Coordinates of C-alpha atoms in Angstrom, one line a residue:
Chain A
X11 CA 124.2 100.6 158.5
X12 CA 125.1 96.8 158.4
X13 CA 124.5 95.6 155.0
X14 CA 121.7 93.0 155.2
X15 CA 120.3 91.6 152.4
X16 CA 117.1 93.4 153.4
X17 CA 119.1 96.7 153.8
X18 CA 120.2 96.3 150.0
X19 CA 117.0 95.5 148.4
X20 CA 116.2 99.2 149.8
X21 CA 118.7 100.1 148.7
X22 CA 117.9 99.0 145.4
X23 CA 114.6 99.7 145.4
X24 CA 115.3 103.6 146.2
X25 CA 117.5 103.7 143.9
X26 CA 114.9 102.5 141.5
X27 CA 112.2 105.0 142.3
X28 CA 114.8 107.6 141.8
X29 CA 115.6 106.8 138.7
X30 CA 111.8 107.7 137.5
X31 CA 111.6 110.5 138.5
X32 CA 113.0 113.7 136.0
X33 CA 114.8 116.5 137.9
X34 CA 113.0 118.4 140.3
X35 CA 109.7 115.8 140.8
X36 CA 107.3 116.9 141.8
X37 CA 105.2 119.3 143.3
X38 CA 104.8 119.2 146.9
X39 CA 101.1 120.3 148.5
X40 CA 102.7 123.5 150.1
X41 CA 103.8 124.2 146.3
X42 CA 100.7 124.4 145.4
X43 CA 99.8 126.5 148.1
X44 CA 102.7 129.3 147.3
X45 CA 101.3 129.4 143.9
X46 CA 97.8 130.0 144.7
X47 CA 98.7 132.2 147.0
X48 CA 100.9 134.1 144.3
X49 CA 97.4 134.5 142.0
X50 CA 95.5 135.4 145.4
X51 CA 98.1 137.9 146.9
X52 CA 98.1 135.7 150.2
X53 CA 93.9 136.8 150.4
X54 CA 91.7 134.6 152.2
X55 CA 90.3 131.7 149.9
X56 CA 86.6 131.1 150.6
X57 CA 84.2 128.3 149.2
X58 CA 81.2 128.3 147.3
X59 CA 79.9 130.3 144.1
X60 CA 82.5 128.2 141.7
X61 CA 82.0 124.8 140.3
X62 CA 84.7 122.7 138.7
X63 CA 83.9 119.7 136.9
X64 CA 86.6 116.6 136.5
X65 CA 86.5 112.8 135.7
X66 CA 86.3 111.4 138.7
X67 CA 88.7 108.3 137.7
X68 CA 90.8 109.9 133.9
X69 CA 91.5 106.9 131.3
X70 CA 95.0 108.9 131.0
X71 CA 96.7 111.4 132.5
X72 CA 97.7 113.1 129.5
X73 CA 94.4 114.5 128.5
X74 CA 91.9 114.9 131.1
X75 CA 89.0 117.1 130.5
X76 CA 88.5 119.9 132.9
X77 CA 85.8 122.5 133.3
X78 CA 85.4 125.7 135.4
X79 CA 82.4 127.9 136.0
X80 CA 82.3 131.4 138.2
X81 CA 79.4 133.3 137.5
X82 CA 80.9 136.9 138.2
X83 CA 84.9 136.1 138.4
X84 CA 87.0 137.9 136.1
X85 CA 89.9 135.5 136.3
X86 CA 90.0 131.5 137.3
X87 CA 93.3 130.1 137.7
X88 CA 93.8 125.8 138.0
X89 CA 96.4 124.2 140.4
X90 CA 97.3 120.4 139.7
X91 CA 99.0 119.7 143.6
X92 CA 100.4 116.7 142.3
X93 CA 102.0 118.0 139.2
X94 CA 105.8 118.9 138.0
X95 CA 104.4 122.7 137.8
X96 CA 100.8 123.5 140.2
X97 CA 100.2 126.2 137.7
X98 CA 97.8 124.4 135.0
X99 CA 96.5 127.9 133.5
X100 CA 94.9 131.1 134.2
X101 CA 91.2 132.5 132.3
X102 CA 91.3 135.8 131.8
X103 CA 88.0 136.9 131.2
X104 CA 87.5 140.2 129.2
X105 CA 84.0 142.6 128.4
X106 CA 82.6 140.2 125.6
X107 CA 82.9 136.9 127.8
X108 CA 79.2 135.3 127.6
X109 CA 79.6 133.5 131.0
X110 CA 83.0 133.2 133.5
X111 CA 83.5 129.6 132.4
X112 CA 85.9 127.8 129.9
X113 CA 86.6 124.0 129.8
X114 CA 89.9 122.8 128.4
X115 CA 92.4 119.4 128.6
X116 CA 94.8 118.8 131.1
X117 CA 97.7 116.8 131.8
X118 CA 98.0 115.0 135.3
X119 CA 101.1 113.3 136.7
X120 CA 99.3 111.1 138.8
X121 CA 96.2 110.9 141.0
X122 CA 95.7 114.2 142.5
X123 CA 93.3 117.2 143.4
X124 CA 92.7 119.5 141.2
X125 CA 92.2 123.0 142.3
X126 CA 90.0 126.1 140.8
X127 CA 90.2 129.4 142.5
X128 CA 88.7 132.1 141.2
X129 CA 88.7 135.8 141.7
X130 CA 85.6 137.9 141.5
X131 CA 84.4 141.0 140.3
X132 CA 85.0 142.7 144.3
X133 CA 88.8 141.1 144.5
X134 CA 87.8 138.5 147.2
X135 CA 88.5 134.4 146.2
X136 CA 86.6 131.3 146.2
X137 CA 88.0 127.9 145.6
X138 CA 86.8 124.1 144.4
X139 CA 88.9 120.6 144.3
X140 CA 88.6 117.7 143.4
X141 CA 89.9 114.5 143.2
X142 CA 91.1 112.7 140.3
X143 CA 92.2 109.6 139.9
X144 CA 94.5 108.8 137.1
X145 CA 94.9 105.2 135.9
X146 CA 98.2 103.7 135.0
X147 CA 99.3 100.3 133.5
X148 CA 97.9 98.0 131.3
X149 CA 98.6 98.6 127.5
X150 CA 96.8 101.6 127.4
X151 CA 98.7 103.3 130.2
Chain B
X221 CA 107.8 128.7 113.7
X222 CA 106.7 125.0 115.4
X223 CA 106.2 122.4 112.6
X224 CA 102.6 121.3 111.7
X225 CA 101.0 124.1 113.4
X226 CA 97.1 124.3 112.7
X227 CA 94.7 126.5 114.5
X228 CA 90.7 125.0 114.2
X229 CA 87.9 126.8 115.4
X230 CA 84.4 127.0 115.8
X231 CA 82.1 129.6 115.7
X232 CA 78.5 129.9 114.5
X233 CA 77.7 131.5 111.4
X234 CA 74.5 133.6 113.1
X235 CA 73.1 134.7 115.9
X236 CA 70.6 136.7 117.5
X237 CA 71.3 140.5 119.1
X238 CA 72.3 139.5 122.9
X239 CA 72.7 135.6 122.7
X240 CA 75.2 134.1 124.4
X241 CA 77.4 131.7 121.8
X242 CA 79.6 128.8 122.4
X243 CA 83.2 129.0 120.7
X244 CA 85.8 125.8 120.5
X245 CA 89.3 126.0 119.6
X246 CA 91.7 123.4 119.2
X247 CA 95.5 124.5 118.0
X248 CA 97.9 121.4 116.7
X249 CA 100.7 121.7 119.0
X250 CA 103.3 119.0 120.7
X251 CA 103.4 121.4 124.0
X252 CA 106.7 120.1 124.7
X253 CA 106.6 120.3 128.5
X254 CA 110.8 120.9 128.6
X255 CA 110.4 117.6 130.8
X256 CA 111.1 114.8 128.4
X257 CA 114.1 113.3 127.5
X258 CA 114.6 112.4 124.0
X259 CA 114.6 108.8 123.5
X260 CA 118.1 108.7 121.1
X261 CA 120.1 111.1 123.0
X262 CA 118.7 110.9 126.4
X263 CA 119.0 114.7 126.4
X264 CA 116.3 116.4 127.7
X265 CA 114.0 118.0 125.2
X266 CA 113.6 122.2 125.2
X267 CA 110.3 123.4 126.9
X268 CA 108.0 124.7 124.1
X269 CA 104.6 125.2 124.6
X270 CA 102.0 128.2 123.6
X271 CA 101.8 130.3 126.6
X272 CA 99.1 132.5 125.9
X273 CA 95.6 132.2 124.4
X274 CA 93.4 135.3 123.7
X275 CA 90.3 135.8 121.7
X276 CA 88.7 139.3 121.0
X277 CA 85.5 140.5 119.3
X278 CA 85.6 143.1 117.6
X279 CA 88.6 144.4 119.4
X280 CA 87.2 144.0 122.7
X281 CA 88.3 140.7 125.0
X282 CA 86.3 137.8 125.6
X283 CA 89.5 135.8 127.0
X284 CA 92.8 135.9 128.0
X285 CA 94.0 132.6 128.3
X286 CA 97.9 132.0 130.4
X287 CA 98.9 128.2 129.8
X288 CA 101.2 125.9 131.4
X289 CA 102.8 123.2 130.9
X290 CA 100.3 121.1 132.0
X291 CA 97.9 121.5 129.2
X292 CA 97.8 119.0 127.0
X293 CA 98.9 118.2 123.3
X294 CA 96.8 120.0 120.8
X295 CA 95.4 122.6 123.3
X296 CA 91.5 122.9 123.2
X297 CA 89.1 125.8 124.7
X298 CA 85.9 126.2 125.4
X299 CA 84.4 129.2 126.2
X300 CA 81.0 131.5 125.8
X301 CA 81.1 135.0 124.4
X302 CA 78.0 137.9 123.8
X303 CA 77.7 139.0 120.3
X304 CA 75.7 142.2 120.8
X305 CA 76.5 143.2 116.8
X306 CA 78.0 142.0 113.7
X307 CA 81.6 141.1 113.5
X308 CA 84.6 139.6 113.4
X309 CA 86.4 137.2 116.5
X310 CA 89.7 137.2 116.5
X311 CA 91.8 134.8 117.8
X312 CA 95.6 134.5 118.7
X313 CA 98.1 132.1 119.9
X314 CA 101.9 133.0 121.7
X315 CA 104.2 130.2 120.9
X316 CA 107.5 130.0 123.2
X317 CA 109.7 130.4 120.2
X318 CA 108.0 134.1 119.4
X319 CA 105.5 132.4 116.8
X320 CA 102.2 134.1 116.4
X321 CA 99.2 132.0 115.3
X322 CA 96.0 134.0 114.3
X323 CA 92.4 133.4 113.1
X324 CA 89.5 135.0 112.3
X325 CA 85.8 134.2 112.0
X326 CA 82.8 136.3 111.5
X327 CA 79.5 136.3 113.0
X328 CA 76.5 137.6 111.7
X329 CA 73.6 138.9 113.8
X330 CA 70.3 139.7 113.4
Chain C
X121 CA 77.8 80.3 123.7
X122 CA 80.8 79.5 126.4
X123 CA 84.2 80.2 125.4
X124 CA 86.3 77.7 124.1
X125 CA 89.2 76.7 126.3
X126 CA 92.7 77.0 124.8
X127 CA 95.0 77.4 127.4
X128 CA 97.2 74.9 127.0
X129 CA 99.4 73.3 130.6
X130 CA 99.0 74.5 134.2
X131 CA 101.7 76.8 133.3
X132 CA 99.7 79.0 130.8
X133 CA 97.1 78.9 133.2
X134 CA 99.1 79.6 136.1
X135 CA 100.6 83.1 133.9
X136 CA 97.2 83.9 132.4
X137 CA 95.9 84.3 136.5
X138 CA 98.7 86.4 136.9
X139 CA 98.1 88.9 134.2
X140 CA 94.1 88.9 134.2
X141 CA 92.8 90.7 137.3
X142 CA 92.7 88.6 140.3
X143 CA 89.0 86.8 141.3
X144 CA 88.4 86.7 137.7
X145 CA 87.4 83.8 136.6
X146 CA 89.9 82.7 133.1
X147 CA 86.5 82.0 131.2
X148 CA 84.9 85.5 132.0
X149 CA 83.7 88.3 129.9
X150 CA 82.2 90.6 130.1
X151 CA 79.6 92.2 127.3
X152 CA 80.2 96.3 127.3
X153 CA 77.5 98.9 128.5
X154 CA 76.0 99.3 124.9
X155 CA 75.4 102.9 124.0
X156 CA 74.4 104.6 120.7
X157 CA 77.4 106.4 118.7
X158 CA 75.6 109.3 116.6
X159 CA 79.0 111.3 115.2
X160 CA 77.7 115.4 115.6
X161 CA 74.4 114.4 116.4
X162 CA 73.6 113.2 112.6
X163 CA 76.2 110.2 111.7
X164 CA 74.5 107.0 113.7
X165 CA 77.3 104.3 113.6
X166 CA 76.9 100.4 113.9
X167 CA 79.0 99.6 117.2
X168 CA 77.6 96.4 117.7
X169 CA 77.0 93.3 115.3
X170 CA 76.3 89.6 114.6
X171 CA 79.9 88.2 113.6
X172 CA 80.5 86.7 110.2
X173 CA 80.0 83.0 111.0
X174 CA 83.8 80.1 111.1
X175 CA 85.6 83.8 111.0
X176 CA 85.9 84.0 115.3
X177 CA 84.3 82.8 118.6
X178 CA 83.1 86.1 119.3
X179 CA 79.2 85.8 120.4
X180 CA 78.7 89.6 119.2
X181 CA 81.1 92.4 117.9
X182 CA 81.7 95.6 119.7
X183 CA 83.3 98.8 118.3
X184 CA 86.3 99.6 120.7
X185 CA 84.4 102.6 121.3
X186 CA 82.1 101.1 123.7
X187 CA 84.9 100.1 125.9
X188 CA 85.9 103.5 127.1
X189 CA 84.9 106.3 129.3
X190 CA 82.4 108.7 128.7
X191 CA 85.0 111.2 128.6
X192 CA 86.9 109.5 125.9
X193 CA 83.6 108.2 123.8
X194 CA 82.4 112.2 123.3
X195 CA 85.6 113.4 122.2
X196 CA 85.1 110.9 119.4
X197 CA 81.3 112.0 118.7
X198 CA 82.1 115.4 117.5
X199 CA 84.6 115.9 115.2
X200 CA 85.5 119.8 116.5
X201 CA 86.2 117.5 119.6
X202 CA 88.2 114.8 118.4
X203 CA 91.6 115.9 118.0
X204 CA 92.5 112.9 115.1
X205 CA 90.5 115.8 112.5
X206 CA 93.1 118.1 113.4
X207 CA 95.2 115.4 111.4
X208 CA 92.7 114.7 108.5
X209 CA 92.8 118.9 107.9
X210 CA 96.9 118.2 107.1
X211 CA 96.0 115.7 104.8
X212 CA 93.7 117.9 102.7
X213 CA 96.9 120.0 102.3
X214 CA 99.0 116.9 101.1
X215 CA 96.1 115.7 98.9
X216 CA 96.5 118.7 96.9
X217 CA 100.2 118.9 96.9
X218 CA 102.0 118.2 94.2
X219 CA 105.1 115.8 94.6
X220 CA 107.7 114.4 92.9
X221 CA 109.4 113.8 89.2
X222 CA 105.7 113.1 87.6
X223 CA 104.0 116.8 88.8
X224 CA 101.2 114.9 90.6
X225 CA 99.4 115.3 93.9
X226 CA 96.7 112.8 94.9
X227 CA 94.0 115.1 93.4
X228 CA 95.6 114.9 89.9
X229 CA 94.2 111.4 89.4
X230 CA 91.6 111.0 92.1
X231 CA 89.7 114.3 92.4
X232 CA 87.8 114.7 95.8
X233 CA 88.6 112.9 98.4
X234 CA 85.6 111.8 98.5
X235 CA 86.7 109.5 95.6
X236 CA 87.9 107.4 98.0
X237 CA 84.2 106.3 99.8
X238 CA 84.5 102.8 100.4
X239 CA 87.9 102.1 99.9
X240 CA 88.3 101.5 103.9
X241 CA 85.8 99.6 104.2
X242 CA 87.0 96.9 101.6
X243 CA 90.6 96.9 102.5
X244 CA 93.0 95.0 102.7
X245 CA 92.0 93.1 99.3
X246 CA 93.9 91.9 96.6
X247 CA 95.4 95.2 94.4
X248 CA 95.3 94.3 91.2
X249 CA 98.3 97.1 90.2
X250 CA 100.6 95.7 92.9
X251 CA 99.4 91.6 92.3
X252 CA 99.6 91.0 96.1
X253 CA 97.4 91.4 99.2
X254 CA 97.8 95.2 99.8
X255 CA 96.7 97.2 102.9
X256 CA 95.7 101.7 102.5
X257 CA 99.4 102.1 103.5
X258 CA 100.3 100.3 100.3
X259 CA 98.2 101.5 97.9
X260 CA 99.6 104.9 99.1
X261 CA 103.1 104.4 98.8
X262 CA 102.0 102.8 95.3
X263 CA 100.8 105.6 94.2
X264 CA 103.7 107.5 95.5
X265 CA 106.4 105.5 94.1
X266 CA 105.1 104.2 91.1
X267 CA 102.6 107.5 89.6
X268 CA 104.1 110.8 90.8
X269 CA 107.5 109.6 91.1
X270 CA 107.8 110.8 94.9
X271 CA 109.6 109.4 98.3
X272 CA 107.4 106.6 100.0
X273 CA 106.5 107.7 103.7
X274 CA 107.2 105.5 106.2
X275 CA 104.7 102.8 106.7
X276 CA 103.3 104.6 110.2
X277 CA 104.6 107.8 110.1
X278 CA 102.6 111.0 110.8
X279 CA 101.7 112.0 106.9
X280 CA 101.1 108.3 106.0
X281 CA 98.6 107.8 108.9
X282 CA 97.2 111.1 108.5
X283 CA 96.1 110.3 104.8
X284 CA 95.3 106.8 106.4
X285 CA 92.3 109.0 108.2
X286 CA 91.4 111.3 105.9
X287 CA 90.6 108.4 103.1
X288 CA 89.0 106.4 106.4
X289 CA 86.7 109.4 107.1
X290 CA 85.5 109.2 103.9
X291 CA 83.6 105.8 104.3
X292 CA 83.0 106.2 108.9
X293 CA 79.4 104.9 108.7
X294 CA 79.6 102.1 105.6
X295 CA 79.9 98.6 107.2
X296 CA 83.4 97.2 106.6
X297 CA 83.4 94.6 104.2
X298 CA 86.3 92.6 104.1
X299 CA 86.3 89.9 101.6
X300 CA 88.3 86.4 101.8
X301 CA 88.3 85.1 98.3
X302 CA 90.1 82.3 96.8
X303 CA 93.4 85.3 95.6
X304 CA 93.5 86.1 100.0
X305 CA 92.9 83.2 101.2
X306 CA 96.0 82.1 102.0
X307 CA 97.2 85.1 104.0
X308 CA 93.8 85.1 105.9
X309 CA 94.7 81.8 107.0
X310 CA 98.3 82.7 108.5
X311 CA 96.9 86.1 109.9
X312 CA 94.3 84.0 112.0
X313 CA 96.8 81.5 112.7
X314 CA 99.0 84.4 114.1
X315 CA 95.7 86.1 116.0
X316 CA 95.9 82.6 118.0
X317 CA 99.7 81.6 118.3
X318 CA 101.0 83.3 121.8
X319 CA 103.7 84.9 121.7
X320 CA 107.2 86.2 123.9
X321 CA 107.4 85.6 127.9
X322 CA 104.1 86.1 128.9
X323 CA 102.9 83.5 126.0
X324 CA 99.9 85.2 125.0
X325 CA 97.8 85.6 121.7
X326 CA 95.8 88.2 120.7
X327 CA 92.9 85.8 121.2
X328 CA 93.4 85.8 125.0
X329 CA 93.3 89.4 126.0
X330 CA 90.4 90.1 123.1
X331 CA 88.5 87.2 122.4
X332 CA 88.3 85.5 126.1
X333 CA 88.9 88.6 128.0
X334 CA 87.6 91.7 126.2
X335 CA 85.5 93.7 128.8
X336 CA 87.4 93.0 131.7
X337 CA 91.0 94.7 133.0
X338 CA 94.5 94.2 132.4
X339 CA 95.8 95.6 135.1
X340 CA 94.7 99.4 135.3
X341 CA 93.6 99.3 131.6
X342 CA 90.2 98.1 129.9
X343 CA 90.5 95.3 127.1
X344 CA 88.4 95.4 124.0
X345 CA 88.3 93.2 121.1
X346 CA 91.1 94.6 119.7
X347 CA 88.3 95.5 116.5
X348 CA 90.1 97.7 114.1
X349 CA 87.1 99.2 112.4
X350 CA 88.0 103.3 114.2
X351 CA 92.0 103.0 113.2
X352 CA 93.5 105.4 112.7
X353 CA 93.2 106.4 116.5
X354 CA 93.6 109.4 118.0
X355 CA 95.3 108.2 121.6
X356 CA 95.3 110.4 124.5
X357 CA 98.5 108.6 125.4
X358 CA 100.9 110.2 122.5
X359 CA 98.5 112.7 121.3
X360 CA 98.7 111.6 117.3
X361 CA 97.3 109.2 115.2
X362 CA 97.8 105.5 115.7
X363 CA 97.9 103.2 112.4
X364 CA 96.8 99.6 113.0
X365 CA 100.2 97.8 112.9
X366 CA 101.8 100.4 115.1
X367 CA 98.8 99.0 117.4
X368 CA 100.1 95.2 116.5
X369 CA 103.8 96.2 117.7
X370 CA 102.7 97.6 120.3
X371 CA 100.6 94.5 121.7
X372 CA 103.2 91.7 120.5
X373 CA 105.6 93.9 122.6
X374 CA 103.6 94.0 125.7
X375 CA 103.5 90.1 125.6
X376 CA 107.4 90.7 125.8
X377 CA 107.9 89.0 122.6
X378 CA 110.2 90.5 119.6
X379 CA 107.6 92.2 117.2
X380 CA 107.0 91.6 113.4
X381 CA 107.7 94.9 111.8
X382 CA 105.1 97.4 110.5
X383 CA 104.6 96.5 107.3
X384 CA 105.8 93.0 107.7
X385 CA 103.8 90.2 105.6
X386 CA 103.2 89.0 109.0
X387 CA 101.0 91.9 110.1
X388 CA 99.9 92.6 106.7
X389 CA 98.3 89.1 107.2
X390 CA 97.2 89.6 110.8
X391 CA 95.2 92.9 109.9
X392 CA 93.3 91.3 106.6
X393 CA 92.3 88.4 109.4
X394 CA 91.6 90.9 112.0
X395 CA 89.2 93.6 109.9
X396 CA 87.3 90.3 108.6
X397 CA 86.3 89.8 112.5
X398 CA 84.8 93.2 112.6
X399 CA 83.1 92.8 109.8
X400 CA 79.2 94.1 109.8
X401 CA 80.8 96.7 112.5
X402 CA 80.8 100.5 110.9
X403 CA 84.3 102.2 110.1
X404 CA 84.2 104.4 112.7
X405 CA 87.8 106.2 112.3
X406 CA 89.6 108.7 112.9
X407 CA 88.3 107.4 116.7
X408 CA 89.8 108.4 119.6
X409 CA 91.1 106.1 122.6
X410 CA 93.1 106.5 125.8

């Protein structure tokens, strides 16, 4: 490649980006998908009977509150697929759970879909994602 | 044991035979994700985080909590639990570094 | 009542355009959805109120509160929610403790903490045991040093702002009162001349992000006006307590200047100046921002 002045300022500019990123970066979507698929056992995921509630745009990305429901689930695991780790957390729920849903704070790298999937009481899956939009910049960011 | 370490929860003090309750926790931790660098040093700082989360009733499980490092300083739950009797919830946290954090509260129900 | 133009030069102008969302006009603001803050569904708070009249050109004062997301404003109306309490529960502990050569904790002398209602709402004011213009931070280290005979903590570390909250918390709902008599009035001068000098290479004051631009964004991020009545904060951002000069530090930085320090007479000034513009406005700390 002929250096260019155009040519260097990618250069630069890649070199840059790298630079902000730690080792390892990020999660790519077929991440994601290898770790669900590690909580499902590679089962089919279907849709319905689980509702997650997000922000829809998060003031920061270091504590965004989250909230799952599954009537009937015994477990509910979270996926970030734009994270350094998919794996957010997993709710175990025992005999003396009042309801399958928990709400907790999560940290999100960036704007990204968030993804519940939960497994019921007859070992089949259902999933739920949404979107979340994580602001950066400004003094607050 | 982590520095500063504080578990908080919330529980109400009665209840009625078969309600459902609402139980908050919120444990002072840094959750060091293993993914920051220290600022002096520029090394990067050991991953410790609590790992797990469980609360019991009266030795039975209500939840079983496995964490990542994606949840956030000070880790908070929510959750509902059934309080058929009076007793006693118990709950635990698993720090990386082998620490155990416990709690207890007691219910009452009429 | 239209906001008073200061810029000063096309330049300023030019640089203020640049840093204020684009299509904005430079004269803009924008008044904040007002809501009612009731802390655990008993504690009503004053978020909005008249200002003090000659102290600033604000036409009405909002708590900081009303600037963020519905998210973030709950966390702060619960106090199981808001993380800052986790931080007010340490200083109970160190309340109690004893320290240094003396064999006192805080309790010794002051009892409760509840002793302390009101204090937050008055200060900074004039100490009459130090003979100078003191701020909470003071007062503490005062204490420290000069009664039980223990280390000062540094002026915004974690113990110093955690007491900062737990003597805070013990006047949230009492309308902050922040007198400038003749013994102040000096250093209430040079802290509102410093709200309105700009400073470092973006040359901006305080007075043009939160006086002429409160309610509209800076960049990604929603300007207030920069009231001080809910410091400490809790911010999502670095998950601790935040005291108001680490705030300061962190503003004068962001204009790219070189900061005063924490502690500084400079900020010590700034934050007397600063808490008399929110005066009328209800102490609303330990709050919690992004």
């Amino acid at each position: 490649m002929e250096l260019t002045r155009r040519n260097a300022l990618m250069i630069g500019a890649g070199a840059f980006a790298a630079t902000l990123l730690p080792a390892g970066a990020f999660a790519s979507p077929e991440d994601t998908e290898k770790a669900i698929a590690e909580f499902t056992g590679g089962a089919e995921v279907g849709e319905g009977g689980i509702d997650l509630t997000t922000p829809e745009i998060a003031e920061n990305g270091n504590t965004v509150p989250i909230s799952v429901d599954a009537p009937g689930a015994v477990a509910i695991a979270v996926f970030a697929n734009g994270n350094p780790e998919p794996k957010v957390c997993v709710f175990n729920f025992g005999p003396m759970a009042g309801s399958q849903s928990a709400s907790t704070r999560i940290r999100l790298a960036g704007t990204q879909d968030v993804v519940a999937v939960a497994k019921m009481a007859d070992g089949s899956f259902v999933k739920a994602s949404n979107t979340v939009k994580v602001t950066i910049g400004g003094c607050g960011g | 044991m982590a520095k500063g370490v504080k578990p908080r929860v919330k529980v109400p003090k009665k209840a009625a035979a078969g309600d459902v309750i609402t139980i908050k926790t919120l444990i002072s931790h840094k959750m060091e994700s293993g993914r920051r660098k220290d600022k002096k040093t520029g090394e990067l700082i050991p991953r410790n985080i609590i790992n797990r989360f469980t609360c019991d009733f009266n030795g039975q499980n209500v939840i079983d909590v496995d964490l990542g490092t994606a949840i956030s300083t000070n880790p908070y739950f929510e959750f509902e639990a059934k309080v058929p009797e009076t007793g006693e919830f118990k709950f635990t946290w698993y720090d990386d570094d082998g620490s155990v954090y416990e709690t207890a509260k007691k219910i009452t129900v009429s | 009542m239209k906001k008073r133009v200061t810029l000063k030069g096309a330049a300023a102008a030019a640089m203020a355009t640049a840093v204020f969302a684009a299509g904005t006009s430079v004269l803009a603001e924008q008044d904040p959805t007002v809501k009612e803050m009731v802390v655990n569904g008993e504690e009503v708070m004053t978020v909005v109120a008249d200002p003090q009249p000659g102290v600033s050109e604000l036409d009405k004062l909002y708590d900081g509160w009303l600037f963020r997301s519905e998210e973030t404003q709950a966390l702060q109306m619960d106090d199981f929610e808001n993380p800052g309490m986790i931080f007010v529960e340490q200083a109970e502990e160190m309340w109690n403790t004893v320290e240094g050569s003396e064999g006192k904790s805080c309790a010794s002398c002051h009892g409760d903490p509840s002793s302390m209602k009101g204090v937050r709402a008055t200060y900074p004011k004039m100490s009459p045991s130090l003979g100078k213009l003191a701020t909470i931070e003071m007062e503490v280290n005062n204490c420290r040093e000069n009664r039980m005979g223990a280390e000062p903590w540094k002026y915004t570390g974690g113990k110093m702002t955690a007491m900062n909250a737990l003597i805070t918390l013990q006047s949230r709902g009492m309308p902050v009162d922040v007198k400038v008599d003749d013994a102040v009035r000096a250093n209430w001068e040079h802290g509102k001349e410093l709200y309105y000098a700009r400073t470092g290479q973006l040359e901006l004051s305080c007075a043009n992000c939160h006086e002429q631009h409160y309610g509209e964004r800076i960049r990604a991020d929603m300007l207030s006006q920069g009231q001080i009545n809910g410091f400490p904060a809790y911010r999502l951002k670095n998950g601790k307590l935040n005291s108001v000069h680490a705030r300061f530090k962190g503003c004068v930085r962001d204009t790219r200047a070189e900061t005063y320090k924490p502690g500084s007479q400079a900020f010590i000034d700034l934050e007397l100046y600063v808490a008399t513009r929110g005066n009328g406005l209800s102490v609303t700390g330990p709050s919690v921002r992004n």
